[in-house]
PDB file of C-alpha atoms in Angstrom:
ATOM      1  CA  UNK A 256     -15.553 -11.944  43.520  1.00 62.00           C
ATOM      2  CA  UNK A 257     -14.101  -9.072  43.532  1.00 60.00           C
ATOM      3  CA  UNK A 258     -10.770 -10.512  42.620  1.00 60.00           C
ATOM      4  CA  UNK A 259     -12.536 -12.180  39.824  1.00 61.00           C
ATOM      5  CA  UNK A 260     -13.682  -8.744  38.789  1.00 56.00           C
ATOM      6  CA  UNK A 261     -10.103  -7.264  39.030  1.00 48.00           C
ATOM      7  CA  UNK A 262      -8.488 -10.186  37.224  1.00 53.00           C
ATOM      8  CA  UNK A 263     -10.718  -9.675  34.426  1.00 49.00           C
ATOM      9  CA  UNK A 264     -10.100  -5.753  34.164  1.00 47.00           C
ATOM     10  CA  UNK A 265      -6.274  -5.989  34.143  1.00 43.00           C
ATOM     11  CA  UNK A 266      -6.535  -8.930  31.676  1.00 48.00           C
ATOM     12  CA  UNK A 267      -8.853  -7.040  29.096  1.00 47.00           C
ATOM     13  CA  UNK A 268      -6.759  -3.830  29.574  1.00 46.00           C
ATOM     14  CA  UNK A 269      -3.701  -5.638  29.022  1.00 43.00           C
ATOM     15  CA  UNK A 270      -5.042  -7.770  25.904  1.00 42.00           C
ATOM     16  CA  UNK A 271      -6.373  -4.108  24.111  1.00 47.00           C
ATOM     17  CA  UNK A 272      -2.951  -2.785  24.760  1.00 49.00           C
ATOM     18  CA  UNK A 273      -1.464  -5.095  23.106  1.00 57.00           C
ATOM     19  CA  UNK A 274      -3.867  -4.973  19.892  1.00 63.00           C
ATOM     20  CA  UNK A 275      -3.370  -1.202  19.967  1.00 76.00           C
ATOM     21  CA  UNK A 276       0.338  -2.071  20.107  1.00 83.00           C
ATOM     22  CA  UNK A 277      -0.140  -4.215  16.862  1.00 84.00           C
ATOM     23  CA  UNK A 278      -1.649  -1.456  14.793  1.00 84.00           C
ATOM     24  CA  UNK A 279       0.941   1.238  15.978  1.00 85.00           C
ATOM     25  CA  UNK A 280       3.467  -0.752  14.816  1.00 87.00           C
ATOM     26  CA  UNK A 281       1.519  -0.951  11.532  1.00 87.00           C
ATOM     27  CA  UNK A 282       1.317   2.556  11.138  1.00 86.00           C
ATOM     28  CA  UNK A 283       5.389   3.106  11.918  1.00 86.00           C
ATOM     29  CA  UNK A 284       6.116   0.422   9.409  1.00 88.00           C
ATOM     30  CA  UNK A 285       4.128   1.910   6.895  1.00 86.00           C
ATOM     31  CA  UNK A 286       4.289   5.716   7.298  1.00 84.00           C
ATOM     32  CA  UNK A 287       6.605   6.662   4.256  1.00 87.00           C
ATOM     33  CA  UNK A 288       6.121   5.261   0.953  1.00 88.00           C
ATOM     34  CA  UNK A 289       8.379   2.824  -0.134  1.00 89.00           C
ATOM     35  CA  UNK A 290       8.293   0.409  -3.103  1.00 90.00           C
ATOM     36  CA  UNK A 291      10.852  -2.409  -2.455  1.00 88.00           C
ATOM     37  CA  UNK A 292      11.078  -4.709  -5.786  1.00 88.00           C
ATOM     38  CA  UNK A 293      12.602  -7.968  -6.024  1.00 86.00           C
ATOM     39  CA  UNK A 294      12.254  -8.862  -9.739  1.00 86.00           C
ATOM     40  CA  UNK A 295      14.102  -7.706 -12.653  1.00 87.00           C
ATOM     41  CA  UNK A 296      11.739  -5.572 -14.595  1.00 87.00           C
ATOM     42  CA  UNK A 297      11.059  -3.692 -18.033  1.00 86.00           C
ATOM     43  CA  UNK A 298      10.734  -0.202 -17.557  1.00 87.00           C
ATOM     44  CA  UNK A 299       8.138   1.730 -19.416  1.00 83.00           C
ATOM     45  CA  UNK A 300       8.101   5.083 -20.310  1.00 83.00           C
ATOM     46  CA  UNK A 301       4.774   7.046 -21.182  1.00 78.00           C
ATOM     47  CA  UNK A 302       4.052  10.792 -21.934  1.00 78.00           C
ATOM     48  CA  UNK A 303       3.154  11.695 -18.669  1.00 81.00           C
ATOM     49  CA  UNK A 304       4.386   8.257 -16.575  1.00 82.00           C
ATOM     50  CA  UNK A 305       6.585   5.537 -15.979  1.00 86.00           C
ATOM     51  CA  UNK A 306       6.432   2.374 -14.944  1.00 87.00           C
ATOM     52  CA  UNK A 307       7.330  -0.669 -14.524  1.00 88.00           C
ATOM     53  CA  UNK A 308       6.556  -4.297 -16.252  1.00 84.00           C
ATOM     54  CA  UNK A 309       6.833  -7.841 -15.108  1.00 87.00           C
ATOM     55  CA  UNK A 310       5.511 -11.370 -16.472  1.00 84.00           C
ATOM     56  CA  UNK A 311       2.619  -9.497 -18.340  1.00 78.00           C
ATOM     57  CA  UNK A 312       1.408  -7.242 -15.344  1.00 82.00           C
ATOM     58  CA  UNK A 313       2.647  -4.058 -14.059  1.00 85.00           C
ATOM     59  CA  UNK A 314       4.904  -4.189 -10.902  1.00 88.00           C
ATOM     60  CA  UNK A 315       7.101  -2.359  -9.214  1.00 90.00           C
ATOM     61  CA  UNK A 316       6.763   1.829  -9.256  1.00 90.00           C
ATOM     62  CA  UNK A 317       4.297   3.832 -11.606  1.00 88.00           C
ATOM     63  CA  UNK A 318       4.580   7.275 -11.311  1.00 88.00           C
ATOM     64  CA  UNK A 319       3.747  10.584 -13.024  1.00 84.00           C
ATOM     65  CA  UNK A 320       6.617  12.431 -14.079  1.00 82.00           C
ATOM     66  CA  UNK A 321       5.558  15.457 -11.758  1.00 82.00           C
ATOM     67  CA  UNK A 322       5.961  12.808  -8.891  1.00 82.00           C
ATOM     68  CA  UNK A 323       2.370  13.689  -7.153  1.00 84.00           C
ATOM     69  CA  UNK A 324       1.147  10.675  -7.729  1.00 86.00           C
ATOM     70  CA  UNK A 325       3.002   7.078  -7.057  1.00 90.00           C
ATOM     71  CA  UNK A 326       1.835   3.322  -6.727  1.00 90.00           C
ATOM     72  CA  UNK A 327       3.465   0.431  -6.215  1.00 91.00           C
ATOM     73  CA  UNK A 328       2.469  -2.899  -6.925  1.00 90.00           C
ATOM     74  CA  UNK A 329       4.152  -5.759  -5.660  1.00 90.00           C
ATOM     75  CA  UNK A 330       3.204  -9.759  -5.255  1.00 87.00           C
ATOM     76  CA  UNK A 331       1.397  -9.214  -2.302  1.00 88.00           C
ATOM     77  CA  UNK A 332       0.536  -5.695  -1.795  1.00 90.00           C
ATOM     78  CA  UNK A 333      -0.609  -2.185  -3.269  1.00 90.00           C
ATOM     79  CA  UNK A 334       0.748   1.255  -2.085  1.00 91.00           C
ATOM     80  CA  UNK A 335      -0.856   4.204  -3.619  1.00 90.00           C
ATOM     81  CA  UNK A 336       0.598   7.424  -2.893  1.00 90.00           C
ATOM     82  CA  UNK A 337      -1.446  11.114  -3.638  1.00 88.00           C
ATOM     83  CA  UNK A 338       0.706  14.088  -2.440  1.00 85.00           C
ATOM     84  CA  UNK A 339      -0.486  16.028   0.219  1.00 81.00           C
ATOM     85  CA  UNK A 340      -3.848  13.962   0.071  1.00 86.00           C
ATOM     86  CA  UNK A 341      -3.599  10.469   1.559  1.00 87.00           C
ATOM     87  CA  UNK A 342      -1.284   7.380   1.281  1.00 90.00           C
ATOM     88  CA  UNK A 343      -2.919   4.053   1.167  1.00 90.00           C
ATOM     89  CA  UNK A 344      -1.134   0.155   1.493  1.00 91.00           C
ATOM     90  CA  UNK A 345      -3.658  -2.550   0.246  1.00 89.00           C
ATOM     91  CA  UNK A 346      -2.637  -6.081   1.295  1.00 89.00           C
ATOM     92  CA  UNK A 347      -3.791  -9.505   2.451  1.00 88.00           C
ATOM     93  CA  UNK A 348      -3.855  -8.699   6.148  1.00 88.00           C
ATOM     94  CA  UNK A 349      -5.409  -5.044   6.461  1.00 88.00           C
ATOM     95  CA  UNK A 350      -6.108  -2.071   4.424  1.00 87.00           C
ATOM     96  CA  UNK A 351      -4.069   1.426   6.087  1.00 88.00           C
ATOM     97  CA  UNK A 352      -4.753   4.726   4.802  1.00 88.00           C
ATOM     98  CA  UNK A 353      -3.067   8.069   6.121  1.00 88.00           C
ATOM     99  CA  UNK A 354      -5.187  11.035   5.260  1.00 86.00           C
ATOM    100  CA  UNK A 355      -3.009  14.074   5.363  1.00 84.00           C
ATOM    101  CA  UNK A 356      -5.841  16.522   4.832  1.00 83.00           C
ATOM    102  CA  UNK A 357      -7.547  15.243   7.980  1.00 80.00           C
ATOM    103  CA  UNK A 358      -4.605  14.074   9.755  1.00 81.00           C
ATOM    104  CA  UNK A 359      -5.865  10.854  10.662  1.00 84.00           C
ATOM    105  CA  UNK A 360      -4.751   6.981  10.015  1.00 85.00           C
ATOM    106  CA  UNK A 361      -6.935   4.738   9.359  1.00 85.00           C
ATOM    107  CA  UNK A 362      -6.690   0.550   9.625  1.00 86.00           C
ATOM    108  CA  UNK A 363      -9.064  -2.220   8.493  1.00 85.00           C
ATOM    109  CA  UNK A 364      -8.346  -5.200   9.706  1.00 83.00           C
ATOM    110  CA  UNK A 365      -9.215  -8.093   6.873  1.00 82.00           C
ATOM    111  CA  UNK A 366      -9.203 -10.828   9.144  1.00 82.00           C
ATOM    112  CA  UNK A 367     -11.478  -9.228  11.377  1.00 79.00           C
ATOM    113  CA  UNK A 368     -13.698  -7.363   8.848  1.00 72.00           C
ATOM    114  CA  UNK A 369     -15.459  -5.267  11.597  1.00 70.00           C
ATOM    115  CA  UNK A 370     -12.251  -3.873  13.078  1.00 77.00           C
ATOM    116  CA  UNK A 371     -11.441  -0.378  12.037  1.00 82.00           C
ATOM    117  CA  UNK A 372      -9.005   1.409  13.972  1.00 82.00           C
ATOM    118  CA  UNK A 373      -8.705   5.454  13.460  1.00 83.00           C
ATOM    119  CA  UNK A 374      -5.355   7.036  14.832  1.00 85.00           C
ATOM    120  CA  UNK A 375      -4.310  10.960  15.363  1.00 85.00           C
ATOM    121  CA  UNK A 376      -0.782  11.735  15.554  1.00 83.00           C
ATOM    122  CA  UNK A 377       0.002  14.204  18.019  1.00 83.00           C
ATOM    123  CA  UNK A 378       3.473  15.222  19.896  1.00 84.00           C
ATOM    124  CA  UNK A 379       5.057  12.002  17.916  1.00 81.00           C
ATOM    125  CA  UNK A 380       2.280   9.949  19.276  1.00 83.00           C
ATOM    126  CA  UNK A 381      -0.343   7.891  18.335  1.00 82.00           C
ATOM    127  CA  UNK A 382      -3.694   8.645  19.619  1.00 82.00           C
ATOM    128  CA  UNK A 383      -6.558   5.919  18.845  1.00 82.00           C
ATOM    129  CA  UNK A 384      -9.569   7.904  18.280  1.00 79.00           C
ATOM    130  CA  UNK A 385     -13.229   6.813  17.632  1.00 75.00           C
ATOM    131  CA  UNK A 386     -15.273   7.929  14.654  1.00 64.00           C
ATOM    132  CA  UNK A 387     -17.682   6.697  11.992  1.00 56.00           C
ATOM    133  CA  UNK A 388     -16.766   4.361   9.626  1.00 53.00           C
ATOM    134  CA  UNK A 389     -16.493   5.215   6.137  1.00 57.00           C
ATOM    135  CA  UNK A 390     -16.119   3.579   3.159  1.00 56.00           C
ATOM    136  CA  UNK A 391     -12.895   2.884   2.020  1.00 57.00           C
ATOM    137  CA  UNK A 392     -12.009   2.293  -1.912  1.00 61.00           C
ATOM    138  CA  UNK A 393      -8.913   2.162  -3.717  1.00 58.00           C
ATOM    139  CA  UNK A 394      -8.444   4.765  -5.943  1.00 64.00           C
ATOM    140  CA  UNK A 395      -8.142   3.670  -9.824  1.00 62.00           C
ATOM    141  CA  UNK A 396      -4.567   2.753 -10.543  1.00 62.00           C
ATOM    142  CA  UNK A 397      -2.143   4.333 -12.757  1.00 60.00           C
ATOM    143  CA  UNK A 398      -1.611   1.157 -14.970  1.00 56.00           C
ATOM    144  CA  UNK A 399      -5.615   1.048 -15.621  1.00 57.00           C
ATOM    145  CA  UNK A 400      -5.564   4.712 -16.734  1.00 55.00           C
ATOM    146  CA  UNK A 401      -2.463   4.505 -19.100  1.00 53.00           C
ATOM    147  CA  UNK A 402      -2.848   1.288 -20.455  1.00 47.00           C
ATOM    148  CA  UNK A 403      -4.206   2.404 -23.745  1.00 42.00           C
ATOM    149  CA  UNK A 404      -1.036   4.822 -24.185  1.00 47.00           C
ATOM    150  CA  UNK A 405       1.575   1.927 -23.650  1.00 45.00           C
ATOM    151  CA  UNK A 406      -0.441  -0.562 -25.992  1.00 43.00           C
ATOM    152  CA  UNK A 407      -0.273   2.366 -28.902  1.00 43.00           C
ATOM    153  CA  UNK A 408       3.796   2.300 -28.615  1.00 47.00           C
ATOM    154  CA  UNK A 409       4.055  -1.440 -27.764  1.00 45.00           C
ATOM    155  CA  UNK A 410       2.325  -4.806 -27.802  1.00 46.00           C
ATOM    156  CA  UNK A 411       1.830  -7.118 -24.965  1.00 47.00           C
ATOM    157  CA  UNK A 412       4.232  -9.689 -27.270  1.00 50.00           C
ATOM    158  CA  UNK A 413       6.722  -7.340 -27.803  1.00 49.00           C
ATOM    159  CA  UNK A 414       7.314  -6.806 -24.268  1.00 51.00           C
ATOM    160  CA  UNK A 415       7.639 -10.647 -23.497  1.00 53.00           C
ATOM    161  CA  UNK A 416       9.658 -11.037 -26.669  1.00 53.00           C
ATOM    162  CA  UNK A 417      11.822  -8.507 -25.054  1.00 51.00           C
ATOM    163  CA  UNK A 418      12.129 -10.330 -21.905  1.00 56.00           C
ATOM    164  CA  UNK A 419      13.006 -13.766 -23.474  1.00 57.00           C
ATOM    165  CA  UNK A 420      15.781 -11.991 -25.333  1.00 50.00           C
ATOM    166  CA  UNK A 421      16.785 -10.119 -22.219  1.00 56.00           C
ATOM    167  CA  UNK A 422      17.000 -13.831 -20.464  1.00 59.00           C
ATOM    168  CA  UNK A 423      18.999 -15.209 -23.263  1.00 50.00           C
ATOM    169  CA  UNK A 424      21.779 -12.379 -23.301  1.00 50.00           C
ATOM    170  CA  UNK A 425      22.193 -12.906 -19.216  1.00 58.00           C
ATOM    171  CA  UNK A 426      22.840 -16.899 -19.624  1.00 59.00           C
ATOM    172  CA  UNK A 427      25.398 -15.755 -22.293  1.00 51.00           C
ATOM    173  CA  UNK A 428      27.329 -13.521 -19.800  1.00 47.00           C
TER     174      UNK A 428
END
């Protein structure tokens, strides 16, 4: 009986350490804001922002000219960076947030909706913390805030026509 309990305890410790390692890998992968686009996009320049447009939707990097707010729209995820406040990654697998003011990392596993993990970084190591789940809300995206300023300058139809003209010239080259 003691052997069974010992095996059960060792197995559970091993399983939980692998789970924690999985989430630490997510943190390390997303610790720095990046926006790697794979499509050819139309650049947009507004009064106080720059952005990119692809197939009728925001795609790639959108940022305010002072670079304090940066957002990345990819086909499978969105990233939000607010200087000295927080950085968020939202995709189909997880929701990840770095809160710079509280110095915590939060990961919400979307497949297991009850699993929300908190980590803190001390001496280049991530330590799992336990806390109360707070509602994780996405901020309003820049493309939605700047939409009307874009439409005043150019229409969606003009952008789509530009995309078609660009393709014709690329085919001729």
